[in-house]
PDB file of C-alpha atoms in Angstrom:
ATOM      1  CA  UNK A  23       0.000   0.000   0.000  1.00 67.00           C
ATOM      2  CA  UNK A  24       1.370   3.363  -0.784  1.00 86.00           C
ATOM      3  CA  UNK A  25       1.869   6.020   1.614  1.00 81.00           C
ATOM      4  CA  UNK A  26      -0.550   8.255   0.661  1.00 80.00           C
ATOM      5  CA  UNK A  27      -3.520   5.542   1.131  1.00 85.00           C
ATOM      6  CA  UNK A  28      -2.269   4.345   4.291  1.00 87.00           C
ATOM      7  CA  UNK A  29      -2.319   8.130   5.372  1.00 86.00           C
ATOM      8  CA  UNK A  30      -5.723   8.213   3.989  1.00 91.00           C
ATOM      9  CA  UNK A  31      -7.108   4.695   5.611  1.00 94.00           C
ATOM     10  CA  UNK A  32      -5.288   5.941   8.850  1.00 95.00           C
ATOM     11  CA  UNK A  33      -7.618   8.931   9.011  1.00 95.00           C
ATOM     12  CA  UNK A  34     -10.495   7.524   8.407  1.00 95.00           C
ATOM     13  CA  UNK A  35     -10.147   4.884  10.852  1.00 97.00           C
ATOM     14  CA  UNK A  36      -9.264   7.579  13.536  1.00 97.00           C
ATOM     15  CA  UNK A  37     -12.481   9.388  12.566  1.00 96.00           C
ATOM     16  CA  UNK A  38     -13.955   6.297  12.821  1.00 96.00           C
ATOM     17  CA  UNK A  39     -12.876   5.603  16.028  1.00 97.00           C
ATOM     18  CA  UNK A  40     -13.495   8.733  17.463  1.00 97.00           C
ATOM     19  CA  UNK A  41     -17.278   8.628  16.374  1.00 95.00           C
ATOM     20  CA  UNK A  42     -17.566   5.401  18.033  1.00 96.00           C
ATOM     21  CA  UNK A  43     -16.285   6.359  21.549  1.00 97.00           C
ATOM     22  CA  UNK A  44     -18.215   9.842  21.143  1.00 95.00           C
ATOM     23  CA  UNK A  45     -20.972   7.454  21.192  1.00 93.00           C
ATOM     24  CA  UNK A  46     -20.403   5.013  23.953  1.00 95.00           C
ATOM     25  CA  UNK A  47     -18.342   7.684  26.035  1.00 95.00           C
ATOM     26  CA  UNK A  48     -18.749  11.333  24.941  1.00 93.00           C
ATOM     27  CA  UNK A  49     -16.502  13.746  23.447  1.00 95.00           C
ATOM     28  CA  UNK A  50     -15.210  15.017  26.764  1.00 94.00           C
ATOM     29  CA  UNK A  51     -14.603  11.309  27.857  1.00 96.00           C
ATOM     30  CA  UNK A  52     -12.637  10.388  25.373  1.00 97.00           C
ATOM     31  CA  UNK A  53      -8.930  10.937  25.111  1.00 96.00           C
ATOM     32  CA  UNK A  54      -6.648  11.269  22.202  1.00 96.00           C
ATOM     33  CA  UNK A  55      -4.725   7.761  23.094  1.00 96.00           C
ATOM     34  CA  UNK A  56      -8.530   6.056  23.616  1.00 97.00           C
ATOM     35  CA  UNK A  57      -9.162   7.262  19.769  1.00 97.00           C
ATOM     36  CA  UNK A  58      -5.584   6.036  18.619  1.00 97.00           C
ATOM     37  CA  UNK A  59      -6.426   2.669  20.451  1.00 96.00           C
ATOM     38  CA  UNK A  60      -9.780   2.035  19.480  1.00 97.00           C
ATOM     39  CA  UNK A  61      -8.109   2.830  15.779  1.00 97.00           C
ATOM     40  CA  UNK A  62      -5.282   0.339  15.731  1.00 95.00           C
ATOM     41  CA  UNK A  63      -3.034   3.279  15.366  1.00 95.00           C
ATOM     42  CA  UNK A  64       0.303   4.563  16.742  1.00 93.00           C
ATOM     43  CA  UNK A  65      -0.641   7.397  19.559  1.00 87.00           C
ATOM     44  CA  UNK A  66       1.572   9.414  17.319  1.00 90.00           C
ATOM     45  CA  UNK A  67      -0.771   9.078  14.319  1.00 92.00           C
ATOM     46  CA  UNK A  68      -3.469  10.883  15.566  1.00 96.00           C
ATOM     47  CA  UNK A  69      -0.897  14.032  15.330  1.00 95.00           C
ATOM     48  CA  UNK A  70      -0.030  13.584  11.929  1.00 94.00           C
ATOM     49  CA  UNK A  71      -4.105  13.993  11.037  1.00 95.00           C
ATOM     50  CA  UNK A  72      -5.114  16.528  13.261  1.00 96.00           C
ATOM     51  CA  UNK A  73      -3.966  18.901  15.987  1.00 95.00           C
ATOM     52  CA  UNK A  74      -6.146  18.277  18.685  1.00 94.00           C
ATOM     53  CA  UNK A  75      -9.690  16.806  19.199  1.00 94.00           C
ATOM     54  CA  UNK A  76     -11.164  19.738  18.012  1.00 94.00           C
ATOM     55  CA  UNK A  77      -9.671  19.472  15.011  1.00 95.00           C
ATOM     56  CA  UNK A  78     -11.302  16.182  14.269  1.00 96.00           C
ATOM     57  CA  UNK A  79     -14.378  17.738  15.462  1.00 94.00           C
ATOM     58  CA  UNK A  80     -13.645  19.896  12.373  1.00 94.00           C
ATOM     59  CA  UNK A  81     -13.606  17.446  10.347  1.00 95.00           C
ATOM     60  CA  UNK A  82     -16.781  15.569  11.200  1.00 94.00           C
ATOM     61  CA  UNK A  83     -18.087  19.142  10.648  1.00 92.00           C
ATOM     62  CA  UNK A  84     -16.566  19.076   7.209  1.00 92.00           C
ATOM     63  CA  UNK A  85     -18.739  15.648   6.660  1.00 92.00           C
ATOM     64  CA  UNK A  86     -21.905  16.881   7.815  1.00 90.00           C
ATOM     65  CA  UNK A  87     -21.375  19.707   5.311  1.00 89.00           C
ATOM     66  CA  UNK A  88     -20.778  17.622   2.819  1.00 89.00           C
ATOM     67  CA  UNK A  89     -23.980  15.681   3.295  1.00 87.00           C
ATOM     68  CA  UNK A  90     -26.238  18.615   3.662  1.00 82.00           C
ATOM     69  CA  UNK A  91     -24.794  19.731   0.481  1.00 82.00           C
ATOM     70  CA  UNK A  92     -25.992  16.008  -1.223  1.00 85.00           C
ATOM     71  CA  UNK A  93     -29.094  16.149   0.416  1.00 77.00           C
ATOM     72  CA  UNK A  94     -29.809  20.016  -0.837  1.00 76.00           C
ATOM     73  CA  UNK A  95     -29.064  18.632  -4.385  1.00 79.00           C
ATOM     74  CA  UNK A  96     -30.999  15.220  -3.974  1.00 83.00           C
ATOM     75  CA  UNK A  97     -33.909  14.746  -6.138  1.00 83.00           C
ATOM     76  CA  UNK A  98     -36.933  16.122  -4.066  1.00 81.00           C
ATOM     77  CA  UNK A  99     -35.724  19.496  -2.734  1.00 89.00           C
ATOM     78  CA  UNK A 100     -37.964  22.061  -2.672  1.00 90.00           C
ATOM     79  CA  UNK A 101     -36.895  25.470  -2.015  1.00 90.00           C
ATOM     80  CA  UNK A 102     -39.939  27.303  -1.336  1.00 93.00           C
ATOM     81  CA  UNK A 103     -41.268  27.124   2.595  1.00 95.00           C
ATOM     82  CA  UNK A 104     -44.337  28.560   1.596  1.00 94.00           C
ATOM     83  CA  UNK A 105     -44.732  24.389   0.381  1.00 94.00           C
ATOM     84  CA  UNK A 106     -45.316  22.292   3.204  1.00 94.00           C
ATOM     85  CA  UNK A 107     -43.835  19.585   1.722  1.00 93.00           C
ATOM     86  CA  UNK A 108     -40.447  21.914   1.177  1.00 94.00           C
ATOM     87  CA  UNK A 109     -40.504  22.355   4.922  1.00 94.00           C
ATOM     88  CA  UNK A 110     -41.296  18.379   5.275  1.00 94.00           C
ATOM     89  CA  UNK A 111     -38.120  17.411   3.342  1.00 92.00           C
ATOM     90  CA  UNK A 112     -35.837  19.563   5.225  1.00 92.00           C
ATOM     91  CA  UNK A 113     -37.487  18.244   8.849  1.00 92.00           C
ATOM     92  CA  UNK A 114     -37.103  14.508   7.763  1.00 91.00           C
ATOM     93  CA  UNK A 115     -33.444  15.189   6.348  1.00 90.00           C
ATOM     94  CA  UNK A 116     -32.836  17.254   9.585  1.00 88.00           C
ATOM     95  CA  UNK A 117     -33.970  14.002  11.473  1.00 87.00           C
ATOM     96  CA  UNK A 118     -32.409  11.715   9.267  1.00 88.00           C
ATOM     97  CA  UNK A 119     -28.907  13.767   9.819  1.00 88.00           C
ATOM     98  CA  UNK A 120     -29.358  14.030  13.297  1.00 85.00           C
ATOM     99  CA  UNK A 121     -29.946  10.586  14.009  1.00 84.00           C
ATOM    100  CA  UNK A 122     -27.314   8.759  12.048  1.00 89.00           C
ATOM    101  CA  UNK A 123     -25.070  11.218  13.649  1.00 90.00           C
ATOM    102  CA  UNK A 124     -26.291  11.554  16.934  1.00 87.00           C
ATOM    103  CA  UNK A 125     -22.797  10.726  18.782  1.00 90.00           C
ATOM    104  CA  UNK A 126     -21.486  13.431  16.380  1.00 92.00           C
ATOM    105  CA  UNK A 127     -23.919  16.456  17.131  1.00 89.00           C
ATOM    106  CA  UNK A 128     -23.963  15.554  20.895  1.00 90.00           C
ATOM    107  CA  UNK A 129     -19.552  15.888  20.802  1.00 94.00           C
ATOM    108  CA  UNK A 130     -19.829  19.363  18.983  1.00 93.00           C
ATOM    109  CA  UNK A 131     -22.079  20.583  21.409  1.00 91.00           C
ATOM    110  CA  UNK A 132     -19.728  19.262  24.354  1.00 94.00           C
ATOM    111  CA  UNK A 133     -17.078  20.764  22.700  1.00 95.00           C
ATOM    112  CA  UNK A 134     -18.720  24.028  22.220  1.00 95.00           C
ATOM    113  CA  UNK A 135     -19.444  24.045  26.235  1.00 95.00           C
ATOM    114  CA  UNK A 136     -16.030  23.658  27.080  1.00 94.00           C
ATOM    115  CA  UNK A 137     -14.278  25.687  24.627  1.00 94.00           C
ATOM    116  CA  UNK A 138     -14.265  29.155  23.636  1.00 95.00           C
ATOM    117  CA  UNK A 139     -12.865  29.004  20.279  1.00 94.00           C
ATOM    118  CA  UNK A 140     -14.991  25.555  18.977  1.00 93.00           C
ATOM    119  CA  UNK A 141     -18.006  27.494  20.285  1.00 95.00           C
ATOM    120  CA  UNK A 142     -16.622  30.148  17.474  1.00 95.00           C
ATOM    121  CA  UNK A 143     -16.305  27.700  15.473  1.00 93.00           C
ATOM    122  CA  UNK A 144     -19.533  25.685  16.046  1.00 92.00           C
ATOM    123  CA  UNK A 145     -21.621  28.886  15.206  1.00 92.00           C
ATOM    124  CA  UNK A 146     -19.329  30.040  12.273  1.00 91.00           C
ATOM    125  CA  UNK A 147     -20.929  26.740  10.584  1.00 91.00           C
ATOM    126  CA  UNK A 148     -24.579  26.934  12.081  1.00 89.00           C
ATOM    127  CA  UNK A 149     -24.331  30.658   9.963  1.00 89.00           C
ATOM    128  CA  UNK A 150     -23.199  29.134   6.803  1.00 88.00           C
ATOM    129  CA  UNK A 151     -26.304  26.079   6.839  1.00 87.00           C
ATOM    130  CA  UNK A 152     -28.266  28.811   8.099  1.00 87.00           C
ATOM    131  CA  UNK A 153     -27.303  31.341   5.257  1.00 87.00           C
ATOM    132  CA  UNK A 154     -27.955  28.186   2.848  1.00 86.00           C
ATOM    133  CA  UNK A 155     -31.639  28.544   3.893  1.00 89.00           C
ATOM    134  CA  UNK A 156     -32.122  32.011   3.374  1.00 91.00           C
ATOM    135  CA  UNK A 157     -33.654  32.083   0.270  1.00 92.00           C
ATOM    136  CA  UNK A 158     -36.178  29.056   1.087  1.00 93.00           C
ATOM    137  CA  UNK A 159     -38.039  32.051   2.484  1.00 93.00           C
ATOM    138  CA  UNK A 160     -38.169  34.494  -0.525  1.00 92.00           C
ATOM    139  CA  UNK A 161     -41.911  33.751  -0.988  1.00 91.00           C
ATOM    140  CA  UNK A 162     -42.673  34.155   2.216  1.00 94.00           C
ATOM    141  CA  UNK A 163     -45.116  37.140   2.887  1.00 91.00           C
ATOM    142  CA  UNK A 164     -44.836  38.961   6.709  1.00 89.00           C
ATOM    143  CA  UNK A 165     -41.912  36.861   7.860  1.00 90.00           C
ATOM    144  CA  UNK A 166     -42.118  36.889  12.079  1.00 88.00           C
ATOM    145  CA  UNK A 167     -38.950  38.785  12.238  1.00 91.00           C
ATOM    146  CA  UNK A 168     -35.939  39.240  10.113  1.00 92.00           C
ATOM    147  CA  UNK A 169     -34.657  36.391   7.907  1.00 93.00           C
ATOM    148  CA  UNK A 170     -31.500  35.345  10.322  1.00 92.00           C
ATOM    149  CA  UNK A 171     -33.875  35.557  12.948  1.00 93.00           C
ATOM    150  CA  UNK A 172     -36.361  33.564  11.464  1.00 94.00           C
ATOM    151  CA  UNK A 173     -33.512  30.976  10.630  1.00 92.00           C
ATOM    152  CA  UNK A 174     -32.259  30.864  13.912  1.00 91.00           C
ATOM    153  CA  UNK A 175     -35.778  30.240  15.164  1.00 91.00           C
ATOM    154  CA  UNK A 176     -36.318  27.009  12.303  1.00 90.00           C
ATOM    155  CA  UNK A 177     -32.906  25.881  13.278  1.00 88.00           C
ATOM    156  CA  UNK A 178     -34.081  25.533  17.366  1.00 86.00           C
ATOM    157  CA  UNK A 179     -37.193  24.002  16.302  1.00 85.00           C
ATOM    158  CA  UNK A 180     -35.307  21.558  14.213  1.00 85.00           C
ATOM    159  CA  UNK A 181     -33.026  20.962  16.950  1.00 80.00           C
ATOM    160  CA  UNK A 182     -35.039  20.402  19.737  1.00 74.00           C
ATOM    161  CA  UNK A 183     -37.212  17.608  19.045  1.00 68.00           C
ATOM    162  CA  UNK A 184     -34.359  15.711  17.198  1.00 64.00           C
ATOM    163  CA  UNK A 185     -32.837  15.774  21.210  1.00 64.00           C
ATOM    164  CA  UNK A 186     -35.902  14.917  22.852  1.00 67.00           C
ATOM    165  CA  UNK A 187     -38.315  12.965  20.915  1.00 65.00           C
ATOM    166  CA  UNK A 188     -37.040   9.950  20.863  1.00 67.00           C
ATOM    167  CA  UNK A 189     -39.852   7.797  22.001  1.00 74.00           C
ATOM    168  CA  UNK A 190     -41.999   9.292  19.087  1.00 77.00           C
ATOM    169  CA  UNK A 191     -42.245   7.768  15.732  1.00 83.00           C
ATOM    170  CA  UNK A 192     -40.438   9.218  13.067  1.00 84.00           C
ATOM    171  CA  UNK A 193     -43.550  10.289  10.735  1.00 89.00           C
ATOM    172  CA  UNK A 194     -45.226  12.048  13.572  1.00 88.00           C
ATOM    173  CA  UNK A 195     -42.117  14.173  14.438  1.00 86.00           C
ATOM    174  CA  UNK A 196     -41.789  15.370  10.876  1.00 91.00           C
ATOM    175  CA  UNK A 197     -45.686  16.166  10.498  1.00 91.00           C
ATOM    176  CA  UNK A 198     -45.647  17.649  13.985  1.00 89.00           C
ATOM    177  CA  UNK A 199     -42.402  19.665  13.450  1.00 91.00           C
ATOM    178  CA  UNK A 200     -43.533  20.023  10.504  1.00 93.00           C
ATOM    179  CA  UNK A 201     -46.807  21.720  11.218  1.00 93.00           C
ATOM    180  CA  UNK A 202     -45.539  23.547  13.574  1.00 91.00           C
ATOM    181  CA  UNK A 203     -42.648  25.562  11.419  1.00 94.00           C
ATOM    182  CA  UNK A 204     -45.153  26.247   8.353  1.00 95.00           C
ATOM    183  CA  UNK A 205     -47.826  27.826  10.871  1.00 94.00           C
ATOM    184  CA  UNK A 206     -44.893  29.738  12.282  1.00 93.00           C
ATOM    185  CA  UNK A 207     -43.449  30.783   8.755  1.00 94.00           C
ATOM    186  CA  UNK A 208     -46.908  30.952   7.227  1.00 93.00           C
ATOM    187  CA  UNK A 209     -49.564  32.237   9.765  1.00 90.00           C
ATOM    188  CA  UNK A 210     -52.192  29.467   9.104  1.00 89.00           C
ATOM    189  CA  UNK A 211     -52.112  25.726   8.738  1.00 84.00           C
ATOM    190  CA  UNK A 212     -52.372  23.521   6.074  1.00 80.00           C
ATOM    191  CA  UNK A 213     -54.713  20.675   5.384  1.00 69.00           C
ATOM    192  CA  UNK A 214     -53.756  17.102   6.507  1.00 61.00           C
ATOM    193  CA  UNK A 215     -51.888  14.757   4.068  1.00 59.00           C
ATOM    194  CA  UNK A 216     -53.937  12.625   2.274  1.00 53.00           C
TER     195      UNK A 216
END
């Protein structure tokens, strides 16, 4: 194997790793020589990948970006929240995200609790998915308040019940959150699904 796919297989399998333990342990748990174990790495690998935890953090960041951005060019995106079902497929992605990556949203927000700069870092890439949004919510007449506002609002509704739901079926959270964001963007409901 050549050194640049051994370097490439040995990052993967400390991201890997680290998603694992984030998920049995937590982020603030887990130590640096716990990843490089769990890995079947050197404890000096981890160094030649990233710089600290954080770092990695960053880079599960980078793969949550890069899923939004499949899922924003997948075959049924709507763009228009004045379309129930626009607001529908970006609550079930939302849910769908959040709960393959559970042990990866829970880290970042440890993370962000405990550090300053990730905190910075954390909301520098809330703004960008946010800013993604902003034009879902051209058509939109009397928005509640401005459109980061707005967004920020959407966002905590998506958040929330993703965290605390989870003895609810996944088709009722998605109509109820659902619901719930359209009357909010909208001003009025929307007949029941057929």
């Amino acid at each position: 194997m050549k050194r640049a796919e051994q370097a490439v297989e040995t990052r993967a399998a400390l991201i890997e790793a680290a998603k694992r333990l984030f998920a049995a342990r937590g982020y603030l748990n887990t130590k640096i020589t716990d990843i490089t174990t769990e890995a079947g790495r050197a404890a000096g690998s981890f160094y030649r990948h990233f710089t600290s935890k954080e770092d990695l953090l960053k880079a599960l960041l980078d793969e949550l970006a890069a899923l939004g951005d499949t899922y924003a060019d997948a075959a049924g995106h709507k763009s228009d929240f004045t379309d129930p079902d626009a607001i529908r497929y970006h609550v079930a992605g939302y849910r769908r995200l959040h709960r393959e990556h559970a042990a990866t949203m829970l880290a970042l927000r440890q993370a962000a609790l405990v550090s300053e700069d990730f905190a910075r870092t954390l909301d520098r890439f809330r703004r960008g998915q946010l800013d993604d949004l902003a034009d879902h919510l051209a058509h939109v007449q009397n928005l509640p308040a401005s459109v980061e506002t707005t967004l920020t609002l959407v966002s905590a509704m998506l958040d929330a019940p993703a965290q605390l739901w989870s003895d609810t079926s996944e088709e009722e959270a998605v109509e109820v959150t659902t619901r719930f964001i359209y009357r909010a963007l909208n001003g009025t409901d929307y007949p029941p699904r057929a």
